Amino acid sequence: KQWYQRRVREDIGNLEKILQETGKKIIYVTYDQAKNFATNSIQLKSQDEKRLFVVSKNGYNSLNQEQIQKIEKTSVILSPDISTIEFISGGSARSMNGELFKK
């Protein structure tokens, strides 16, 4: 078990380093926030180049004020109430969005 925990910490450290090197911001969440779909979110860009952070109402309500302020520095937050979908399917905002990438 110790080797596993050490390896997980190393992997997290490697991921944090890569994200920071590429200018990404990290917002840490708790297990309860993840259970409430805060991690099932996505940042999108609108046609007029505005950044949108899409997270369900349940996910949004689980975030604390500091986390919300960090997100609002870069994005407009959209938080629709999709609690029926979350309850029935276990999916949330990110699962409901297809992603298209420009070449």
Short mmCIF file of N, CA and C in Angstrom, two decimals:
data_model
loop_
_atom_site.label_atom_id
_atom_site.label_comp_id
_atom_site.label_asym_id
_atom_site.label_seq_id
_atom_site.Cartn_x
_atom_site.Cartn_y
_atom_site.Cartn_z
N LYS A 1 0.82 -1.20 0.00
CA LYS A 1 0.00 0.00 0.00
C LYS A 1 0.87 1.27 0.00
N GLN A 2 2.00 1.23 0.67
CA GLN A 2 2.85 2.42 0.73
C GLN A 2 3.39 2.79 -0.64
N TRP A 3 3.80 1.79 -1.43
CA TRP A 3 4.32 2.10 -2.76
C TRP A 3 3.24 2.76 -3.61
N TYR A 4 2.02 2.31 -3.45
CA TYR A 4 0.91 2.86 -4.21
C TYR A 4 0.68 4.32 -3.84
N GLN A 5 0.64 4.62 -2.55
CA GLN A 5 0.43 5.99 -2.10
C GLN A 5 1.57 6.89 -2.56
N ARG A 6 2.81 6.40 -2.49
CA ARG A 6 3.96 7.18 -2.94
C ARG A 6 3.85 7.46 -4.44
N ARG A 7 3.46 6.45 -5.21
CA ARG A 7 3.33 6.61 -6.66
C ARG A 7 2.22 7.61 -7.01
N VAL A 8 1.11 7.56 -6.29
CA VAL A 8 0.02 8.51 -6.52
C VAL A 8 0.50 9.94 -6.25
N ARG A 9 1.21 10.13 -5.15
CA ARG A 9 1.74 11.47 -4.84
C ARG A 9 2.70 11.96 -5.92
N GLU A 10 3.53 11.06 -6.44
CA GLU A 10 4.46 11.42 -7.52
C GLU A 10 3.68 11.82 -8.78
N ASP A 11 2.65 11.04 -9.12
CA ASP A 11 1.85 11.35 -10.31
C ASP A 11 1.16 12.69 -10.16
N ILE A 12 0.61 12.96 -8.99
CA ILE A 12 -0.05 14.25 -8.75
C ILE A 12 0.96 15.38 -8.88
N GLY A 13 2.15 15.19 -8.32
CA GLY A 13 3.20 16.21 -8.43
C GLY A 13 3.59 16.47 -9.88
N ASN A 14 3.71 15.40 -10.67
CA ASN A 14 4.04 15.55 -12.08
C ASN A 14 2.95 16.32 -12.83
N LEU A 15 1.71 15.99 -12.55
CA LEU A 15 0.59 16.67 -13.20
C LEU A 15 0.55 18.14 -12.82
N GLU A 16 0.72 18.44 -11.54
CA GLU A 16 0.73 19.83 -11.08
C GLU A 16 1.83 20.62 -11.78
N LYS A 17 2.99 20.03 -11.90
CA LYS A 17 4.13 20.70 -12.55
C LYS A 17 3.81 21.03 -14.01
N ILE A 18 3.27 20.07 -14.73
CA ILE A 18 2.93 20.29 -16.15
C ILE A 18 1.87 21.38 -16.29
N LEU A 19 0.85 21.31 -15.46
CA LEU A 19 -0.21 22.32 -15.54
C LEU A 19 0.33 23.71 -15.24
N GLN A 20 1.16 23.84 -14.23
CA GLN A 20 1.72 25.14 -13.89
C GLN A 20 2.65 25.66 -14.98
N GLU A 21 3.44 24.76 -15.58
CA GLU A 21 4.36 25.16 -16.65
C GLU A 21 3.60 25.66 -17.88
N THR A 22 2.41 25.17 -18.09
CA THR A 22 1.61 25.59 -19.26
C THR A 22 0.66 26.74 -18.92
N GLY A 23 0.81 27.32 -17.74
CA GLY A 23 0.02 28.48 -17.37
C GLY A 23 -1.39 28.17 -16.88
N LYS A 24 -1.66 26.92 -16.60
CA LYS A 24 -2.99 26.54 -16.11
C LYS A 24 -3.09 26.83 -14.62
N LYS A 25 -4.29 27.16 -14.19
CA LYS A 25 -4.56 27.39 -12.77
C LYS A 25 -5.18 26.12 -12.19
N ILE A 26 -4.79 25.78 -10.98
CA ILE A 26 -5.30 24.60 -10.31
C ILE A 26 -6.23 25.05 -9.19
N ILE A 27 -7.42 24.49 -9.18
CA ILE A 27 -8.37 24.74 -8.10
C ILE A 27 -8.62 23.38 -7.43
N TYR A 28 -8.17 23.26 -6.22
CA TYR A 28 -8.32 22.00 -5.50
C TYR A 28 -9.74 21.89 -4.96
N VAL A 29 -10.30 20.69 -5.01
CA VAL A 29 -11.65 20.45 -4.50
C VAL A 29 -11.61 19.30 -3.49
N THR A 30 -12.62 19.27 -2.66
CA THR A 30 -12.74 18.21 -1.67
C THR A 30 -13.48 17.02 -2.28
N TYR A 31 -13.44 15.92 -1.57
CA TYR A 31 -14.17 14.73 -2.00
C TYR A 31 -15.67 15.03 -2.08
N ASP A 32 -16.21 15.75 -1.08
CA ASP A 32 -17.64 16.09 -1.09
C ASP A 32 -17.99 16.97 -2.28
N GLN A 33 -17.11 17.89 -2.65
CA GLN A 33 -17.37 18.73 -3.82
C GLN A 33 -17.38 17.88 -5.09
N ALA A 34 -16.49 16.92 -5.17
CA ALA A 34 -16.46 16.02 -6.33
C ALA A 34 -17.74 15.19 -6.38
N LYS A 35 -18.20 14.70 -5.24
CA LYS A 35 -19.45 13.92 -5.20
C LYS A 35 -20.65 14.77 -5.65
N ASN A 36 -20.55 16.08 -5.47
CA ASN A 36 -21.62 16.99 -5.87
C ASN A 36 -21.41 17.57 -7.26
N PHE A 37 -20.55 16.94 -8.06
CA PHE A 37 -20.34 17.24 -9.47
C PHE A 37 -19.55 18.51 -9.76
N ALA A 38 -18.82 19.04 -8.78
CA ALA A 38 -17.99 20.22 -9.04
C ALA A 38 -16.88 19.90 -10.03
N THR A 39 -16.44 18.65 -10.07
CA THR A 39 -15.35 18.27 -10.98
C THR A 39 -15.87 17.87 -12.36
N ASN A 40 -17.16 17.74 -12.50
CA ASN A 40 -17.73 17.41 -13.80
C ASN A 40 -18.13 18.73 -14.46
N SER A 41 -17.13 19.53 -14.74
CA SER A 41 -17.31 20.87 -15.30
C SER A 41 -16.40 21.00 -16.51
N ILE A 42 -16.62 22.06 -17.26
CA ILE A 42 -15.80 22.26 -18.46
C ILE A 42 -15.72 23.75 -18.76
N GLN A 43 -14.58 24.19 -19.25
CA GLN A 43 -14.44 25.55 -19.71
C GLN A 43 -14.56 25.55 -21.23
N LEU A 44 -15.46 26.35 -21.73
CA LEU A 44 -15.71 26.46 -23.16
C LEU A 44 -15.42 27.88 -23.62
N LYS A 45 -15.33 28.06 -24.93
CA LYS A 45 -15.15 29.40 -25.48
C LYS A 45 -16.33 29.67 -26.41
N SER A 46 -17.00 30.80 -26.18
CA SER A 46 -18.16 31.16 -27.00
C SER A 46 -17.70 31.67 -28.37
N GLN A 47 -18.65 31.85 -29.26
CA GLN A 47 -18.31 32.35 -30.60
C GLN A 47 -17.65 33.72 -30.55
N ASP A 48 -17.99 34.51 -29.53
CA ASP A 48 -17.36 35.82 -29.40
C ASP A 48 -16.13 35.78 -28.48
N GLU A 49 -15.53 34.56 -28.36
CA GLU A 49 -14.26 34.35 -27.65
C GLU A 49 -14.36 34.54 -26.13
N LYS A 50 -15.56 34.56 -25.58
CA LYS A 50 -15.74 34.67 -24.14
C LYS A 50 -15.58 33.28 -23.52
N ARG A 51 -14.83 33.20 -22.42
CA ARG A 51 -14.65 31.92 -21.74
C ARG A 51 -15.83 31.66 -20.82
N LEU A 52 -16.39 30.47 -20.95
CA LEU A 52 -17.54 30.05 -20.16
C LEU A 52 -17.15 28.84 -19.32
N PHE A 53 -17.43 28.88 -18.04
CA PHE A 53 -17.19 27.75 -17.16
C PHE A 53 -18.54 27.14 -16.85
N VAL A 54 -18.78 25.94 -17.37
CA VAL A 54 -20.08 25.30 -17.23
C VAL A 54 -19.98 24.24 -16.14
N VAL A 55 -20.79 24.40 -15.11
CA VAL A 55 -20.86 23.48 -13.97
C VAL A 55 -22.32 23.45 -13.53
N SER A 56 -22.79 22.29 -13.10
CA SER A 56 -24.18 22.20 -12.68
C SER A 56 -24.44 23.06 -11.44
N LYS A 57 -25.71 23.31 -11.18
CA LYS A 57 -26.09 24.08 -9.98
C LYS A 57 -25.60 23.37 -8.72
N ASN A 58 -25.71 22.03 -8.68
CA ASN A 58 -25.20 21.29 -7.52
C ASN A 58 -23.70 21.46 -7.37
N GLY A 59 -22.97 21.37 -8.48
CA GLY A 59 -21.53 21.56 -8.44
C GLY A 59 -21.17 22.96 -7.99
N TYR A 60 -21.85 23.94 -8.55
CA TYR A 60 -21.60 25.34 -8.18
C TYR A 60 -21.87 25.57 -6.70
N ASN A 61 -22.99 25.06 -6.21
CA ASN A 61 -23.35 25.26 -4.80
C ASN A 61 -22.38 24.60 -3.84
N SER A 62 -21.62 23.63 -4.30
CA SER A 62 -20.65 22.97 -3.43
C SER A 62 -19.32 23.73 -3.35
N LEU A 63 -19.09 24.66 -4.28
CA LEU A 63 -17.84 25.43 -4.29
C LEU A 63 -17.86 26.48 -3.20
N ASN A 64 -16.69 26.80 -2.67
CA ASN A 64 -16.62 27.89 -1.69
C ASN A 64 -16.35 29.21 -2.43
N GLN A 65 -16.45 30.30 -1.70
CA GLN A 65 -16.34 31.63 -2.31
C GLN A 65 -14.97 31.85 -2.96
N GLU A 66 -13.92 31.36 -2.35
CA GLU A 66 -12.57 31.52 -2.92
C GLU A 66 -12.46 30.80 -4.27
N GLN A 67 -13.00 29.60 -4.35
CA GLN A 67 -12.97 28.84 -5.60
C GLN A 67 -13.77 29.57 -6.69
N ILE A 68 -14.93 30.07 -6.33
CA ILE A 68 -15.77 30.79 -7.29
C ILE A 68 -15.04 32.03 -7.80
N GLN A 69 -14.41 32.77 -6.90
CA GLN A 69 -13.68 33.97 -7.31
C GLN A 69 -12.54 33.65 -8.26
N LYS A 70 -11.83 32.55 -8.04
CA LYS A 70 -10.75 32.14 -8.95
C LYS A 70 -11.30 31.85 -10.34
N ILE A 71 -12.42 31.16 -10.39
CA ILE A 71 -13.03 30.84 -11.68
C ILE A 71 -13.51 32.11 -12.38
N GLU A 72 -14.13 33.00 -11.62
CA GLU A 72 -14.66 34.24 -12.20
C GLU A 72 -13.58 35.18 -12.73
N LYS A 73 -12.32 34.98 -12.33
CA LYS A 73 -11.23 35.80 -12.86
C LYS A 73 -11.00 35.53 -14.34
N THR A 74 -11.36 34.33 -14.79
CA THR A 74 -11.09 33.97 -16.19
C THR A 74 -12.33 33.62 -16.99
N SER A 75 -13.47 33.41 -16.32
CA SER A 75 -14.63 32.87 -17.03
C SER A 75 -15.94 33.42 -16.48
N VAL A 76 -16.95 33.37 -17.33
CA VAL A 76 -18.33 33.58 -16.90
C VAL A 76 -18.85 32.21 -16.48
N ILE A 77 -19.44 32.12 -15.30
CA ILE A 77 -19.93 30.83 -14.81
C ILE A 77 -21.38 30.63 -15.24
N LEU A 78 -21.64 29.47 -15.86
CA LEU A 78 -22.99 29.05 -16.19
C LEU A 78 -23.29 27.82 -15.35
N SER A 79 -24.39 27.86 -14.58
CA SER A 79 -24.68 26.74 -13.68
C SER A 79 -26.15 26.33 -13.77
N PRO A 80 -26.51 25.59 -14.81
CA PRO A 80 -27.91 25.17 -14.96
C PRO A 80 -28.28 24.10 -13.93
N ASP A 81 -29.56 24.06 -13.59
CA ASP A 81 -30.06 23.02 -12.69
C ASP A 81 -30.35 21.78 -13.52
N ILE A 82 -29.48 20.81 -13.41
CA ILE A 82 -29.65 19.54 -14.13
C ILE A 82 -29.63 18.38 -13.14
N SER A 83 -30.21 18.63 -11.96
CA SER A 83 -30.16 17.64 -10.88
C SER A 83 -30.86 16.34 -11.23
N THR A 84 -31.89 16.39 -12.04
CA THR A 84 -32.57 15.14 -12.44
C THR A 84 -31.61 14.27 -13.25
N ILE A 85 -30.90 14.89 -14.19
CA ILE A 85 -29.93 14.15 -15.01
C ILE A 85 -28.82 13.59 -14.12
N GLU A 86 -28.33 14.39 -13.19
CA GLU A 86 -27.27 13.92 -12.29
C GLU A 86 -27.75 12.73 -11.46
N PHE A 87 -28.98 12.81 -10.97
CA PHE A 87 -29.52 11.75 -10.13
C PHE A 87 -29.73 10.46 -10.92
N ILE A 88 -30.30 10.58 -12.10
CA ILE A 88 -30.64 9.39 -12.89
C ILE A 88 -29.42 8.78 -13.57
N SER A 89 -28.59 9.62 -14.18
CA SER A 89 -27.49 9.08 -14.99
C SER A 89 -26.13 9.08 -14.30
N GLY A 90 -25.97 9.91 -13.30
CA GLY A 90 -24.66 10.02 -12.67
C GLY A 90 -23.72 10.94 -13.43
N GLY A 91 -24.16 11.47 -14.57
CA GLY A 91 -23.36 12.41 -15.35
C GLY A 91 -23.76 13.83 -15.02
N SER A 92 -23.04 14.79 -15.57
CA SER A 92 -23.35 16.18 -15.28
C SER A 92 -22.96 17.06 -16.46
N ALA A 93 -22.62 18.31 -16.18
CA ALA A 93 -22.43 19.33 -17.22
C ALA A 93 -21.37 18.95 -18.26
N ARG A 94 -20.22 18.47 -17.82
CA ARG A 94 -19.17 18.13 -18.77
C ARG A 94 -19.59 16.97 -19.66
N SER A 95 -20.25 15.99 -19.08
CA SER A 95 -20.69 14.82 -19.84
C SER A 95 -21.68 15.19 -20.94
N MET A 96 -22.40 16.28 -20.75
CA MET A 96 -23.44 16.67 -21.69
C MET A 96 -22.93 17.55 -22.83
N ASN A 97 -21.67 17.92 -22.82
CA ASN A 97 -21.09 18.80 -23.83
C ASN A 97 -20.13 18.02 -24.72
N GLY A 98 -20.36 18.09 -26.00
CA GLY A 98 -19.38 17.55 -26.93
C GLY A 98 -18.27 18.56 -27.12
N GLU A 99 -17.08 18.11 -27.38
CA GLU A 99 -15.96 19.01 -27.58
C GLU A 99 -15.51 18.97 -29.03
N LEU A 100 -15.33 20.14 -29.61
CA LEU A 100 -14.83 20.28 -30.96
C LEU A 100 -13.50 21.03 -30.90
N PHE A 101 -12.52 20.55 -31.62
CA PHE A 101 -11.21 21.17 -31.60
C PHE A 101 -10.83 21.62 -33.00
N LYS A 102 -10.30 22.83 -33.10
CA LYS A 102 -9.82 23.32 -34.38
C LYS A 102 -8.47 22.71 -34.67
N LYS A 103 -8.22 22.46 -35.94
CA LYS A 103 -6.90 21.94 -36.33
C LYS A 103 -5.98 23.08 -36.65
#
